[in-house]
Coordinates of N, CA and C in Angstrom, one line a residue:
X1 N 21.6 -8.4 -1.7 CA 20.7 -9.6 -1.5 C 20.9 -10.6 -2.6
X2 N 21.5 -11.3 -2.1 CA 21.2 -12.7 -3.4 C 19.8 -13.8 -3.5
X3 N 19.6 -14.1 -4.7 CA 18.0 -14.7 -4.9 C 17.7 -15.4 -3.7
X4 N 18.8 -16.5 -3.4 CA 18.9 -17.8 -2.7 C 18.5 -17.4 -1.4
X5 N 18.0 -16.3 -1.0 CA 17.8 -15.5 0.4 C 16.4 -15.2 0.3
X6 N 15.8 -14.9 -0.6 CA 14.6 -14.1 -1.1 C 13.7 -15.1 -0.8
X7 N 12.8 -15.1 0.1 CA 11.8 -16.0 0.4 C 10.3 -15.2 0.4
X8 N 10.0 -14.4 0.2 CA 9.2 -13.4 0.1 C 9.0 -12.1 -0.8
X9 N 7.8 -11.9 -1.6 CA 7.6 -10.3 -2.2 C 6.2 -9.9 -1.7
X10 N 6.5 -8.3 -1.4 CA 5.2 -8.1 -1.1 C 5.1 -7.0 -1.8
X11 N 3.7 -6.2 -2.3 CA 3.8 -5.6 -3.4 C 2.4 -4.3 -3.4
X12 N 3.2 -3.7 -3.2 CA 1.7 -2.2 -2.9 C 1.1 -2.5 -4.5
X13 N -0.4 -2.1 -4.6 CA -1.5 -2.1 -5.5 C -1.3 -1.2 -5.9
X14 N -1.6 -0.1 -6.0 CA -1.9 1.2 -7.3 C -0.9 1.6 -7.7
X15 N -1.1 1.1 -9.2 CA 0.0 1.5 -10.0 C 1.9 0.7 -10.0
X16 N 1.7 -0.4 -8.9 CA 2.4 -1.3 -9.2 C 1.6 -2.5 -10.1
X17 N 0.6 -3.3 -9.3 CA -0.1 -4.1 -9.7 C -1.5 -4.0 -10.7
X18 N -2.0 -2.9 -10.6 CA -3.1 -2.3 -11.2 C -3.0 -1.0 -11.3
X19 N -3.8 -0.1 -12.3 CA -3.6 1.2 -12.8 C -5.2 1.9 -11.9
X20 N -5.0 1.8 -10.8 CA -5.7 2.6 -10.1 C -5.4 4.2 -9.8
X21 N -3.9 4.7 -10.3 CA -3.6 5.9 -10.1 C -4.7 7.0 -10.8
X22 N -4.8 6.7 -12.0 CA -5.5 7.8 -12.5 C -7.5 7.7 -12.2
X23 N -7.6 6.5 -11.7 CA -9.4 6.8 -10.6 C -8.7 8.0 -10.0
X24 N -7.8 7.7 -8.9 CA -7.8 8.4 -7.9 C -7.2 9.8 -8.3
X25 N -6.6 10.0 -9.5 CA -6.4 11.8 -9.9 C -7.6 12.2 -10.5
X26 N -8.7 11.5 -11.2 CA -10.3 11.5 -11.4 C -10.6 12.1 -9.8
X27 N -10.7 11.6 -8.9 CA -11.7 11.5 -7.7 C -11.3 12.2 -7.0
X28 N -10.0 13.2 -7.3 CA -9.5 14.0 -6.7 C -9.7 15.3 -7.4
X29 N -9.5 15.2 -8.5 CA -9.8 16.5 -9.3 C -10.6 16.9 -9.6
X30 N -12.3 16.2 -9.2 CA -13.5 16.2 -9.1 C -14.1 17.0 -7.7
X31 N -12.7 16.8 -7.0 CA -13.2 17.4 -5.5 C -12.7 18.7 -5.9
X32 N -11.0 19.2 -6.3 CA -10.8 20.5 -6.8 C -11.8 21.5 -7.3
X33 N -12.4 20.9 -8.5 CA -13.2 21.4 -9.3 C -13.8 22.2 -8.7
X34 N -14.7 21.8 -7.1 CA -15.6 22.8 -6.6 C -15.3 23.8 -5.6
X35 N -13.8 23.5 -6.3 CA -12.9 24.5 -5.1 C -12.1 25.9 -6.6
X36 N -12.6 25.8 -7.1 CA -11.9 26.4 -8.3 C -10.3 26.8 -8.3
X37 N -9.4 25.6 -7.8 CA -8.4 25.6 -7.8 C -7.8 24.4 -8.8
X38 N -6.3 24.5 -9.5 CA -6.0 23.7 -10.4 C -5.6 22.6 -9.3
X39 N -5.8 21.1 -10.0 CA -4.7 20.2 -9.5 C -4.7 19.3 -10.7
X40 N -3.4 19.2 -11.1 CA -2.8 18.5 -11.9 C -2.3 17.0 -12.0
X41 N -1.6 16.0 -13.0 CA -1.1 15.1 -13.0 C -0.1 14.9 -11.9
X42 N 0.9 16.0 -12.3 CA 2.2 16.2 -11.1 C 1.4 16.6 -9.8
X43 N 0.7 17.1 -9.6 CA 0.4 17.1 -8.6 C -0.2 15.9 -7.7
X44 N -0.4 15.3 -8.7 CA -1.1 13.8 -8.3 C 0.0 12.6 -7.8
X45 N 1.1 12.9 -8.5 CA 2.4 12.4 -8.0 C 2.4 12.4 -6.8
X46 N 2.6 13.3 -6.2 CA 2.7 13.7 -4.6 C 2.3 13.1 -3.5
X47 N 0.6 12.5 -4.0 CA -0.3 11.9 -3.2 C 0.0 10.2 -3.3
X48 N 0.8 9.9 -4.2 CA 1.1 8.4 -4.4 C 1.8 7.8 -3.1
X49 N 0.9 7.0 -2.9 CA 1.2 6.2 -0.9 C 0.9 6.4 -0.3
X50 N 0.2 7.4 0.0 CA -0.7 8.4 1.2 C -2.0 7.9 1.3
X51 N -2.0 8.0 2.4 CA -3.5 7.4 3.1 C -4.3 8.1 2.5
X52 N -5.7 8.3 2.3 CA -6.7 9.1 2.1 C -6.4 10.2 3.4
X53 N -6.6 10.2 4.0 CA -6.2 11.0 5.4 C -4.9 12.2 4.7
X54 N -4.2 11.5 4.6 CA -2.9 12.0 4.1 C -2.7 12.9 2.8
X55 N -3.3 11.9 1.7 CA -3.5 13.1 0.8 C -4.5 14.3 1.3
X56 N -5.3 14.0 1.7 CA -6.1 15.5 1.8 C -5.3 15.9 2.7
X57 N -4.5 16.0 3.5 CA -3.4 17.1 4.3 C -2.6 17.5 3.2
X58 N -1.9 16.4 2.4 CA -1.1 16.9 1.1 C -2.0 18.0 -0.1
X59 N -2.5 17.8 -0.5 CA -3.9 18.8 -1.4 C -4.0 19.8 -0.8
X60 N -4.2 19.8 0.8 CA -4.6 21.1 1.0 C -3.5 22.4 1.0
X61 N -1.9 21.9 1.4 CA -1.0 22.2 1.2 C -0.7 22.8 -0.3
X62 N -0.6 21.9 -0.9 CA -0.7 22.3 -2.2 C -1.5 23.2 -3.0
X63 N -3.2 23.1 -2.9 CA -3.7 24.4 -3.3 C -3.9 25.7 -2.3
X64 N -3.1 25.7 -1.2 CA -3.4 26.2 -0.2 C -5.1 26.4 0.5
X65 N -6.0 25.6 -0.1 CA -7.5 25.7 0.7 C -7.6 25.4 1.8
X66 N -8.5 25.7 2.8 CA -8.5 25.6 4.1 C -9.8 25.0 4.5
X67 N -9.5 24.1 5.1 CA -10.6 23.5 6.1 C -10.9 23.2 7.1
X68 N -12.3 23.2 8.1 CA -12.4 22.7 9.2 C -12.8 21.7 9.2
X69 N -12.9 20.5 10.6 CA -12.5 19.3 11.2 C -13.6 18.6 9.7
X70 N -14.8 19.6 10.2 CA -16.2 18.6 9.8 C -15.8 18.6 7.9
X71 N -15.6 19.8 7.5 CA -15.2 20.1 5.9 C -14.2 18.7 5.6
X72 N -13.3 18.7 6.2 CA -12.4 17.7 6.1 C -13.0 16.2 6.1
X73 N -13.7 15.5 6.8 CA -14.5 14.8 7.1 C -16.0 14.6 5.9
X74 N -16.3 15.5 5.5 CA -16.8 15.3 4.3 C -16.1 15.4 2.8
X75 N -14.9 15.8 2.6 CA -14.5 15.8 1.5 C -14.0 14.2 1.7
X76 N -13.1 13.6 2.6 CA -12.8 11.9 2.5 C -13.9 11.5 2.5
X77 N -15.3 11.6 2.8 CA -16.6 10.6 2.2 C -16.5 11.0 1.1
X78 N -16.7 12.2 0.3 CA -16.7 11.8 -1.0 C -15.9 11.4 -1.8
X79 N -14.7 12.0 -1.5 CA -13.3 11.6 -2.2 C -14.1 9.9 -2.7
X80 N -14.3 9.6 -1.1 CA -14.3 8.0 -0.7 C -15.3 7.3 -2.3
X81 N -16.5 7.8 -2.3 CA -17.7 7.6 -2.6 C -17.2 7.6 -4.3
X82 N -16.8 8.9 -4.5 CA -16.0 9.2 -6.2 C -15.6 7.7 -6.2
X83 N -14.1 7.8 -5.5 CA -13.8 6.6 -6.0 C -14.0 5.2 -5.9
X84 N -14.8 5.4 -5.3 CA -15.3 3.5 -5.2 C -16.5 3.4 -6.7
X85 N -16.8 4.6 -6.6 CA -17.4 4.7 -8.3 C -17.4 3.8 -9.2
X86 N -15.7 4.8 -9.4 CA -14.8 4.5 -10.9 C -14.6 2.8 -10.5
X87 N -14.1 2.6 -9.1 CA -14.0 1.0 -8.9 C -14.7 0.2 -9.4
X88 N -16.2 0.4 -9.2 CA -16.9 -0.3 -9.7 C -16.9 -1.0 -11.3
X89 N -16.0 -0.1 -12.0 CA -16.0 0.2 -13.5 C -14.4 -0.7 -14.0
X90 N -14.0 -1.2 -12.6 CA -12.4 -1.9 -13.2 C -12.8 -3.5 -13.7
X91 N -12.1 -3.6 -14.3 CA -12.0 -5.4 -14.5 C -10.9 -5.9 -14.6
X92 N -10.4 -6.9 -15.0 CA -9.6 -7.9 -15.2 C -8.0 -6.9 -16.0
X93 N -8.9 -6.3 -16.8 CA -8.0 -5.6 -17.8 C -6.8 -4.3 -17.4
X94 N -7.3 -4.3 -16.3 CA -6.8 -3.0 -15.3 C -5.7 -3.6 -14.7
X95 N -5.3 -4.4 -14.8 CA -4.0 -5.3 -14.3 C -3.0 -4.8 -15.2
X96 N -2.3 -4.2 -14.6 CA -0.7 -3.9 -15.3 C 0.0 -4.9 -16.3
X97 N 0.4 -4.6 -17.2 CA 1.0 -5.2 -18.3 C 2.6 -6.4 -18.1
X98 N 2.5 -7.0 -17.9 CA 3.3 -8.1 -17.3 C 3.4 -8.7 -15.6
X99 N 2.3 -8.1 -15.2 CA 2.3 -8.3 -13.7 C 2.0 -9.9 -13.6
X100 N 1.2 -10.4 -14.4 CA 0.7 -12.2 -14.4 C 2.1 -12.7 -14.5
X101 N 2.6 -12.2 -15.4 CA 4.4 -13.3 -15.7 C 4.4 -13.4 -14.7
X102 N 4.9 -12.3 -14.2 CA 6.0 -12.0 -13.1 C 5.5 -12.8 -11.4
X103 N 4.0 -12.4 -11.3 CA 3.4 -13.7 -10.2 C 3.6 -15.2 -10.6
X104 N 3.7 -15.5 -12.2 CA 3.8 -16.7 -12.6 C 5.6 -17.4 -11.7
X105 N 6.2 -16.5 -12.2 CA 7.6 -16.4 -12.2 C 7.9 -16.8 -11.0
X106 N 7.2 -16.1 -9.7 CA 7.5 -15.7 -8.2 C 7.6 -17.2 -7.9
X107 N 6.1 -17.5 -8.4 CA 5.6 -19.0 -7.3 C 6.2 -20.1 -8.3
X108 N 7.2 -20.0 -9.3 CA 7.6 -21.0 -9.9 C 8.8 -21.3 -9.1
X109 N 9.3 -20.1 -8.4 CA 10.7 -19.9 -7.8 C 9.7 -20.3 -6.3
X110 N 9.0 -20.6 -5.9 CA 8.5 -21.0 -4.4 C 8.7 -19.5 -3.5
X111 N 8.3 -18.6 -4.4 CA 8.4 -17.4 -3.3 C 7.0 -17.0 -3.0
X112 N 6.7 -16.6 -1.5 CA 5.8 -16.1 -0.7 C 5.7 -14.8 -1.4
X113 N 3.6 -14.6 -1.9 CA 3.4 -12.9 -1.9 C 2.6 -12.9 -1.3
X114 N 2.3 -11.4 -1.6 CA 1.1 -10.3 -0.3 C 1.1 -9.4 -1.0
X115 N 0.1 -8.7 -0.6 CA 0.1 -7.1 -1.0 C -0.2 -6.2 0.2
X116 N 0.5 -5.0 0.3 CA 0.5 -4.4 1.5 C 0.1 -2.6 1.1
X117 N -1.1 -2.4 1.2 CA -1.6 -1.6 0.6 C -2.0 0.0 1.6
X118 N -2.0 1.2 1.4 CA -2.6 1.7 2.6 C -4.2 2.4 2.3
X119 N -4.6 1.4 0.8 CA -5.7 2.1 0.3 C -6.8 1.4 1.5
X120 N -8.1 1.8 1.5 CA -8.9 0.6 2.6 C -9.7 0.2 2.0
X121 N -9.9 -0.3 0.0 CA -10.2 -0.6 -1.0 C -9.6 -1.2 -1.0
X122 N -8.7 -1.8 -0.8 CA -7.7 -2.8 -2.0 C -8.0 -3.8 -1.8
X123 N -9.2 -4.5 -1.4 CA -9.6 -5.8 -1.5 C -10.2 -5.9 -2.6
X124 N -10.9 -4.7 -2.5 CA -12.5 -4.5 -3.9 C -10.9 -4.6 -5.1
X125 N -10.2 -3.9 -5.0 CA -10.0 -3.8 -6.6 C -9.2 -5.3 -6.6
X126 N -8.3 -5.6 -5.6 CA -8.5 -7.4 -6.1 C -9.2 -8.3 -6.5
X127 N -10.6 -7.6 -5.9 CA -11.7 -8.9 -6.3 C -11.9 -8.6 -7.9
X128 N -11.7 -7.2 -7.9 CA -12.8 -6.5 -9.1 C -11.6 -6.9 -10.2
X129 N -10.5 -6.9 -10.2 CA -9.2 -7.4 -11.2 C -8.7 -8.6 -11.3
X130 N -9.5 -9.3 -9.9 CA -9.4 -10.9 -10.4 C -7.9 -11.5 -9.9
X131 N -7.4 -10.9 -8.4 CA -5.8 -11.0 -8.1 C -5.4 -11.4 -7.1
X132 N -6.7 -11.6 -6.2 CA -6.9 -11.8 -4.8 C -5.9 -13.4 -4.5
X133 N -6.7 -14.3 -5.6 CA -6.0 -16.0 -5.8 C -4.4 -16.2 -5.3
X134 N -3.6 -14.8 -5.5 CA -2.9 -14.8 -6.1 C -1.7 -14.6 -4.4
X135 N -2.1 -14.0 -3.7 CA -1.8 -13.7 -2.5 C -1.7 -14.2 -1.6
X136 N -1.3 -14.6 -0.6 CA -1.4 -15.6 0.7 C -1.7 -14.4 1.9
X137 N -0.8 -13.1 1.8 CA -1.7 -12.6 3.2 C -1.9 -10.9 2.5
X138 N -3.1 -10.2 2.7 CA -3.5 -9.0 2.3 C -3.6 -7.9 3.0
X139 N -2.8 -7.1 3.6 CA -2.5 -5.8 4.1 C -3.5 -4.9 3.7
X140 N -4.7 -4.0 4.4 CA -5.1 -3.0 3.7 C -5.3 -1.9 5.0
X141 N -5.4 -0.7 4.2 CA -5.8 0.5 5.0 C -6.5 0.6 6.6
X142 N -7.2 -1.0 6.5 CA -8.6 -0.7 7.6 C -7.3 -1.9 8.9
X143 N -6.1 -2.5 8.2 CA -5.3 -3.2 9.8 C -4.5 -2.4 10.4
X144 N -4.4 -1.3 9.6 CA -3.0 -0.3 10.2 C -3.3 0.7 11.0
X145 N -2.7 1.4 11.9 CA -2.8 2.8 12.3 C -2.0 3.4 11.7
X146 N -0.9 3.2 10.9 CA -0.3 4.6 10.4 C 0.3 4.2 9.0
X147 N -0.4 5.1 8.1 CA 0.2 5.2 6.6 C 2.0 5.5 6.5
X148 N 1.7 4.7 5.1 CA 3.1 5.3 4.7 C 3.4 6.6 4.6
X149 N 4.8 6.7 4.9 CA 5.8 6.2 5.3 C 6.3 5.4 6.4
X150 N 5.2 5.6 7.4 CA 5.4 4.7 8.3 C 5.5 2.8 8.0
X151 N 6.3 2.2 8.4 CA 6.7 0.7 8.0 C 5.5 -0.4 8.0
X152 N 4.7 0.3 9.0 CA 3.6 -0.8 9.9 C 2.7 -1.7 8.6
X153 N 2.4 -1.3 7.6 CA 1.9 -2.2 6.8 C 2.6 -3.1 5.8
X154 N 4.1 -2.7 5.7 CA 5.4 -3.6 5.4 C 4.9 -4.9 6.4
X155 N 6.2 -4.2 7.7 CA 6.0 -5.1 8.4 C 5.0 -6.2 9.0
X156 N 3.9 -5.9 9.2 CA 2.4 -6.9 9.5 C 2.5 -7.5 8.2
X157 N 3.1 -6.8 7.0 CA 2.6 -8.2 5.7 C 3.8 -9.1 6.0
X158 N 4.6 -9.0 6.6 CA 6.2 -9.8 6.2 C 5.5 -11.0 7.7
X159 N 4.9 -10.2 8.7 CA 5.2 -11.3 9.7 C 3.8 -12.0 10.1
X160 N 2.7 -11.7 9.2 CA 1.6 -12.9 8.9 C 2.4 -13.8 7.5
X161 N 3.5 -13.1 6.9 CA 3.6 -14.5 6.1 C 5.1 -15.1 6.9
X162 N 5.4 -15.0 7.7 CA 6.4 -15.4 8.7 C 7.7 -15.6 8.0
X163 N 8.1 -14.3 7.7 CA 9.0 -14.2 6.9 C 9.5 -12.8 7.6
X164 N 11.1 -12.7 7.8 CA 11.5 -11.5 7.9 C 12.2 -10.5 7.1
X165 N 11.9 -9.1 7.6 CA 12.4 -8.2 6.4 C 13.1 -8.6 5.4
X166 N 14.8 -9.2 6.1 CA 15.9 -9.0 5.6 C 15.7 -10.0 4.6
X167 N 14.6 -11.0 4.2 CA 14.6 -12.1 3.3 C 13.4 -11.8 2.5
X168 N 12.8 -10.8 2.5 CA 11.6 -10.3 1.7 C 12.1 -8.9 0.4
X169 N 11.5 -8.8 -0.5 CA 11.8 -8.0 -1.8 C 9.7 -6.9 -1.3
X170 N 10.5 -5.5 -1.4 CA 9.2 -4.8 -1.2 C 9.4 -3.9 -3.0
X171 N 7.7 -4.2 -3.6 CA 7.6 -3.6 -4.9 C 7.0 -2.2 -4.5
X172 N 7.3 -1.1 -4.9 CA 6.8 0.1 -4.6 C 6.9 1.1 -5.9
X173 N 5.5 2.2 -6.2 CA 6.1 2.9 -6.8 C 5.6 4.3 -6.1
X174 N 5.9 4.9 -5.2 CA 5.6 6.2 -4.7 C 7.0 6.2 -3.5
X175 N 6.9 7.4 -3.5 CA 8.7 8.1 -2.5 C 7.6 7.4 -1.1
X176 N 6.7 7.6 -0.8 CA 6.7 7.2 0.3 C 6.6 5.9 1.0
X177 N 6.3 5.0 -0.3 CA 6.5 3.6 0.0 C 7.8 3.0 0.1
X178 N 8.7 3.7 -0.9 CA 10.2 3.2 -1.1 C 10.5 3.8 0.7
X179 N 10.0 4.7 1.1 CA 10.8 5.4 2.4 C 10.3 4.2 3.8
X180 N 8.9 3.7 3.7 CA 9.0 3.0 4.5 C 9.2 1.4 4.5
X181 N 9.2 0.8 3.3 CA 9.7 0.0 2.8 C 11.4 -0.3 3.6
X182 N 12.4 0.7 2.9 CA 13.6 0.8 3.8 C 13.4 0.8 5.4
X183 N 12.7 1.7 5.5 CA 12.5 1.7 7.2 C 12.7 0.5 7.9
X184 N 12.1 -0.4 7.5 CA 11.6 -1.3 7.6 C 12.6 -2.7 7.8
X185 N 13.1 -2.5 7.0 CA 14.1 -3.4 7.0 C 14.4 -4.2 5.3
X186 N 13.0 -3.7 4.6 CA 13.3 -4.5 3.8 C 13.9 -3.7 2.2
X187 N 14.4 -5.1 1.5 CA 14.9 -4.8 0.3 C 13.9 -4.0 -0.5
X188 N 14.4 -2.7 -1.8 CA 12.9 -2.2 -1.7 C 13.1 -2.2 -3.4
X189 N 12.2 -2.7 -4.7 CA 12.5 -2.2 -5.9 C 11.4 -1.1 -6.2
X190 N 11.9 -0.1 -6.7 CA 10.8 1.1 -7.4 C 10.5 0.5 -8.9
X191 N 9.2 0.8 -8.7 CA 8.4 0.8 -10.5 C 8.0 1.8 -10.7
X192 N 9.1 2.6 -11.9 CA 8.1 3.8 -12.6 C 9.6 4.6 -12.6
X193 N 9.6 5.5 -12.3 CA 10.0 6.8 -12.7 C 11.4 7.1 -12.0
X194 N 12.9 6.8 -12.0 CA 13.8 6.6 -11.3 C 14.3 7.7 -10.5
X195 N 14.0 8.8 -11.0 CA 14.0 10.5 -10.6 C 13.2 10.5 -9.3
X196 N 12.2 9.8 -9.4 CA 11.1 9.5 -8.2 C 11.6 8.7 -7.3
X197 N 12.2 7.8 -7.8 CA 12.1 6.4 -7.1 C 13.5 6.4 -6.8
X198 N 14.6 7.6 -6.2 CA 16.0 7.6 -6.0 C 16.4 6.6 -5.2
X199 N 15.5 6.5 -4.0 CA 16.1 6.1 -2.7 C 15.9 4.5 -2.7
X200 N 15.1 4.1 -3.6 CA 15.4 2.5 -3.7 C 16.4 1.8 -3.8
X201 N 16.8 0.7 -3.8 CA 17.4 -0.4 -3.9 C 18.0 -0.4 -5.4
X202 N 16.7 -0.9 -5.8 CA 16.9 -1.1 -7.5 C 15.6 -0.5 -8.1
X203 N 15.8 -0.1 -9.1 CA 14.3 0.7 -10.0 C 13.8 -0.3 -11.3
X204 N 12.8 0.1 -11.9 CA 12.6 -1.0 -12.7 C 11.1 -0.3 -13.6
X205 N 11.3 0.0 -14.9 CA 10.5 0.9 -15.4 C 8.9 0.0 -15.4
X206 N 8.9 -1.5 -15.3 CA 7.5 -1.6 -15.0 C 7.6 -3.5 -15.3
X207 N 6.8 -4.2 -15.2 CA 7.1 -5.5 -15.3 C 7.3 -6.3 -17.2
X208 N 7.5 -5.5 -18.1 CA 7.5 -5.8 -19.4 C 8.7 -5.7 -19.9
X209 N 9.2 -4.2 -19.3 CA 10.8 -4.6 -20.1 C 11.8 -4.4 -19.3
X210 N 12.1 -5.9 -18.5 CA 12.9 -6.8 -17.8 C 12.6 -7.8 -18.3
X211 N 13.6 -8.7 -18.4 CA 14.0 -10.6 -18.3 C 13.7 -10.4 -16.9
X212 N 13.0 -11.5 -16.8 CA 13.0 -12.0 -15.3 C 14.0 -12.4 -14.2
X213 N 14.6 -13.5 -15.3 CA 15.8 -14.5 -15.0 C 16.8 -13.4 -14.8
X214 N 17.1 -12.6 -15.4 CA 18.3 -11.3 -15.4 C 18.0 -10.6 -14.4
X215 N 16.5 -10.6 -13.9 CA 15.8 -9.2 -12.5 C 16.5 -9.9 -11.3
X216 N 15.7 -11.3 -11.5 CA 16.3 -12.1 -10.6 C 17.9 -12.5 -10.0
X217 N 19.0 -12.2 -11.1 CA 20.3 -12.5 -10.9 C 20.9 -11.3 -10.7
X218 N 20.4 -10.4 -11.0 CA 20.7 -8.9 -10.5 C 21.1 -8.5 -9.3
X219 N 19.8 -9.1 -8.2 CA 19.2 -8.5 -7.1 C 20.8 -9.3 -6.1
X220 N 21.7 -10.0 -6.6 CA 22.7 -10.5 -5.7 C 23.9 -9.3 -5.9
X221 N 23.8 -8.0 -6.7 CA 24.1 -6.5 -6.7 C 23.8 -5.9 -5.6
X222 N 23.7 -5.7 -4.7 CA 23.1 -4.9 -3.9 C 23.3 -3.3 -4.0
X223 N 24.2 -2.9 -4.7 CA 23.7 -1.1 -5.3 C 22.7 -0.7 -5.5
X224 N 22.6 0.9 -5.4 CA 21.5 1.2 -6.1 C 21.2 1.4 -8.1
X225 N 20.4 0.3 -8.7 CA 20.8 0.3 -9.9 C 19.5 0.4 -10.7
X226 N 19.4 1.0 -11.8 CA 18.4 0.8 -12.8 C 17.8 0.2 -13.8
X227 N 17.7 -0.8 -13.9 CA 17.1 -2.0 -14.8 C 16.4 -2.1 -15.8
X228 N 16.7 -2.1 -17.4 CA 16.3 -1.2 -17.8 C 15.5 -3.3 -18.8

């Protein structure tokens, strides 16, 4: 993909744009607790992109616990309730460490964003981080029927900003966002962990240490490469 094509970025929330991952291994490991079973950091990995819905299928897998329809149905209210908690407790500060440049950057280059999220929060933590300004169209949990991996909240962000795949850049940092991201049609870069983030496009350890101008001249590479 060369720049001169790139008319669009759209950008999953937790843990690309704000540090919401560790609420949600809080609000998760608070549910464990009364199950006297371990869940860990790594294990928290796992759940990264997953619906609420989804991680509790993923968790329960994992510690092998078992539940019925209604058990299930009360642990996502609380899960829910935990973390809108800690939400309440985020501010401005909780914005990822070079993420302002890099929106600075976007709209100096006239590129279209969004955020395409499958949390059904991700407005609250825009409002509560102060990022919402920043967006032209916002994807969240409550427009989609089906979570990532599935494409559907890629796509709905690319075609309320009337922009198609093949000219849009998708920011991801979980396997299942980079998987439907691709799906999808679109260019995909991983943030975080390149071991994790194999099947991307290009990887990129986080928005601070990259040159922009260099992120930007790169992307006419089309390999899969790592940016350091």
């Amino acid at each position: 993909m060369h720049p001169q094509f790139i008319h669009a970025c759209i950008f999953d929330l937790d843990g690309v744009l704000v540090n919401t991952a560790h609420y949600h291994f809080l609000s998760w490991k608070q549910i464990t607790l009364g199950w006297n079973v371990p869940f860990t950091e790594h294990d928290n990995e796992l759940l990264k992109g997953l619906s609420r819905e989804d991680s509790l299928s993923r968790l329960l897998q994992i510690t092998g616990k078992q539940l019925n329809a209604a058990e299930r149905e009360h642990i996502l209210q609380e899960k829910n309730k935990l973390f809108q908690q800690y939400l309440e407790q985020m501010t401005p500060d909780d914005v990822l460490p070079g993420v302002h440049d890099f929106l600075i950057f976007l709209k100096n280059n006239n590129i279209h964003l969004a955020v395409a999220s499958s949390s059904k929060n991700a407005r609250i933590v825009l409002q509560k981080t102060e990022l919402t300004k920043w967006f032209e169209v916002i994807i969240d949990g409550t427009q989609i029927k089906k979570a990532k991996p599935d494409p559907e909240v890629f796509l709905k962000a690319a075609h309320e900003l009337g922009i198609a795949p093949l000219h849009t850049v998708v920011f991801e940092d979980a396997k299942a966002g980079v998987e439907a991201a691709r799906t999808g049609g679109f260019y995909c870069v991983g943030v975080g962990d390149p071991t994790m983030l194999s099947q991307a496009h290009q990887v990129i350890p986080d928005f601070t240490s990259i040159s922009f101008d260099d992120w930007w001249q790169s992307l006419s590479d089309s390999s899969t490469q790592v940016v350091h």
